[in-house]
Amino acid sequence: MKIKENSNFYCNSVTEYSRYVTREVMVGDLGIGGSNPIRVQSMTTTDTMNTIATVEQSIRMIEAGCELVRITAPSMNEARNLQNIKDELHKRGYKTPLCADIHFTPNAAELAARIVEKVRVNPGNYADKKKFEHIEYTDTAYDAELERIRERFTPLIKICKENGTAMRIGTNHGSLSDRILSRYGDTPLGMVESALEFLRICEDNGFHQIVLSMKSSNPQVMVQAYRLLINKMEAEGMNYPLHLGVTEAGDGEDGRIKSAVGIGTLLEDGIGDTVRVSLTEEPESEIPVARKLVDRYSNRKQAQSAIVPINDIPYSPFEHKRRKTSEVLNIGGHNVPRVVMDFSNYEKITHADLLPVGYNYSEKLDKWNLSDQACDFIYSKGVIDFKIPGTLGIIVDYNEWKGHPKKERHYPLFILEDFIRAEIKSDSLNFVVVNAADLTSLNANASSLENVVLIIQTDNEHGMVEQRRMFIELMQINSSIPVIIEKNYPGISEERLQLYAATDIGALLIDGFGDGVFIMCDQQINNKAQKSFNSLSFGILQATRTRISKTEYISCPSCGRTLFDLQETTAKIRSRTSHLKGVKIGIMGCIVNGPGEMADADYGYVGTGVGKITLYKGKEVVQRNINSEHAVDALIDLIKQHGDWVEA
Ligand code: SF4
């Protein structure tokens, strides 16, 4: 596809898998970008001054498949100790390249660049102290700021050149400088410009051993920023490798879903040269997750079936705008995306079978209680001989439905051909299953498609892209029919299912496509599996911010700066607050980066010293240095004071 001249350019093709080729950067002996495979990396969480603990954790990461180990160097002491860590690793036979992680301390960066193979700098805080100030810059004042940065940053570039050290210019959405925020705002464009300012200084110095990243805890922002970065690099004739990551993704299922939505969406379009999955778990647990995400593309080009090419896309890939659809019953229009669950393997459905999908029946009161994650429809072929909850719809095959067309809140499911021929249809809601080949016929019969919601299916290996092509075609024919995205994942593990579904469905939702999700799998035959499918569906909607049904945790993965047990604390806070739908809580390991990195959290719990926590409401400090023993209670009091608390 020739969309390079197009102002929406961000990848080689939106229909055929094609890796976006960047220049090769050498990190020691490890090539990133060019024709190298997508590299997997992670970061230690130990105190960098504890040489043995850091070496041993690095070895666990390397043994798990980590190809580049990042270690925090907050001051000169830690930067100096990188030499001991490197020596000890070499002594034990591990030559994996190391990367020093730098914030605020150019002198530590300059020292580390002489020791390790790569340094990561954050353009938001390399030469700036964050004061959260809004300053109006004239062009002259802005240029003077850039000159100041040039003076501060050039010595590091020279050291990197002399020592063959690579560099990552790693922008974080949460830690943009006051200068960037004042001119570009808290936007993907601000993130891109933040990196480009530093990148241009490198180019002026003839230094090209650079990798770039655009991380955010919001996958939508993160995806838009990487796409825009490619667009802007192309315009300036640059092609630096890209390090993909979602920051502060959290732990468990949420962390995996959020990471897959962000990283997977970009990988689908061939974007990305190295990946770090940030989980609030041990760093070695991140590696298999990253591997599963990356390995999905090793044979994608050969395995995919052909998809009709597109020369132009009728939407902006740099912003989220939901495709306009008409409301059909409670689907499409301004309704949140709906969740459909598959019960087609159940011969008979009981009250208890609906518990895992959010409906709790009280026999005593003869009443249904709904959770915030109650699914909206179930697809059933079995017997339901009780009064169903008032918010639940039942999807049944057309042949069964036409025997009882008036059955309360039961809706027919057609294949397109049957729908066109059918004499009896629902006068409120008809589901019609279509695949890519059906779209021409759909267009020809557009006038008969009243009260219709499409369920789009694919069995293409490049399935997300084929389904995206279907949405684009619907846009091109000005169709406003709501669409449920269906994906079927037979016979895969639970973790793979989380990652693949979050990638495939998340990528579409990020671009504003989809009025509902319907995940199917041949294991969906018991209530435990139903619970995890339901939770996965709502998790994907939450991660794409298209339907908020639970508390959002923005917790950092922790590093050598962390002075408390972040995993245990996150679990403690989660156990007390997980019922606060829509509230965003940041749990950050350190005061240096935490407040900036927790981005748009409503409340912040930030480590300030050993046993000391500082609490934030938005970006404002409200309680400083409180004893960690009482800090979770104090956080809950704070949530109560601001009216965001409800009893569980
Ligand atoms: S916010 Fe967390 S991961 Fe980031 S520097 Fe601080 S402790 Fe380390």
Short mmCIF file of C-alpha atoms and ligand atoms in Angstrom, two decimals, residues 43 72 101 103 248 276 556-563 566 587-595 597, ligand 1:
data_model
loop_
_atom_site.label_atom_id
_atom_site.label_comp_id
_atom_site.label_asym_id
_atom_site.label_seq_id
_atom_site.Cartn_x
_atom_site.Cartn_y
_atom_site.Cartn_z
CA MET A 43 14.42 -3.91 34.42
CA THR A 72 18.30 2.24 37.71
CA ASP A 101 18.10 4.14 33.69
CA HIS A 103 16.19 10.54 35.58
CA GLU A 248 2.54 1.30 35.24
CA ARG A 276 9.30 -4.33 27.72
CA CYS A 556 4.75 1.11 38.77
CA PRO A 557 6.78 -2.07 38.27
CA SER A 558 9.18 -0.85 41.04
CA CYS A 559 12.94 -0.55 40.64
CA GLY A 560 16.02 0.16 42.73
CA ARG A 561 14.42 3.38 43.94
CA THR A 562 11.47 1.60 45.58
CA LEU A 563 11.60 1.56 49.38
CA LEU A 566 5.10 -2.62 46.03
CA ILE A 587 0.70 3.34 43.56
CA MET A 588 4.25 4.53 42.96
CA GLY A 589 7.55 3.38 44.36
CA CYS A 590 9.34 6.72 44.63
CA ILE A 591 8.76 10.42 44.99
CA VAL A 592 11.30 11.26 42.26
CA ASN A 593 9.30 9.86 39.36
CA GLY A 594 6.09 8.61 40.93
CA PRO A 595 4.04 11.85 41.00
CA GLU A 597 4.38 9.00 36.15
S1 SF4 B 1 8.05 5.31 39.89
FE1 SF4 B 1 8.56 3.18 40.42
S2 SF4 B 1 9.63 2.30 38.64
FE2 SF4 B 1 9.57 4.55 38.37
S3 SF4 B 1 11.54 5.23 39.20
FE3 SF4 B 1 10.06 5.38 40.91
S4 SF4 B 1 10.16 3.38 41.94
FE4 SF4 B 1 11.22 3.15 39.99
#
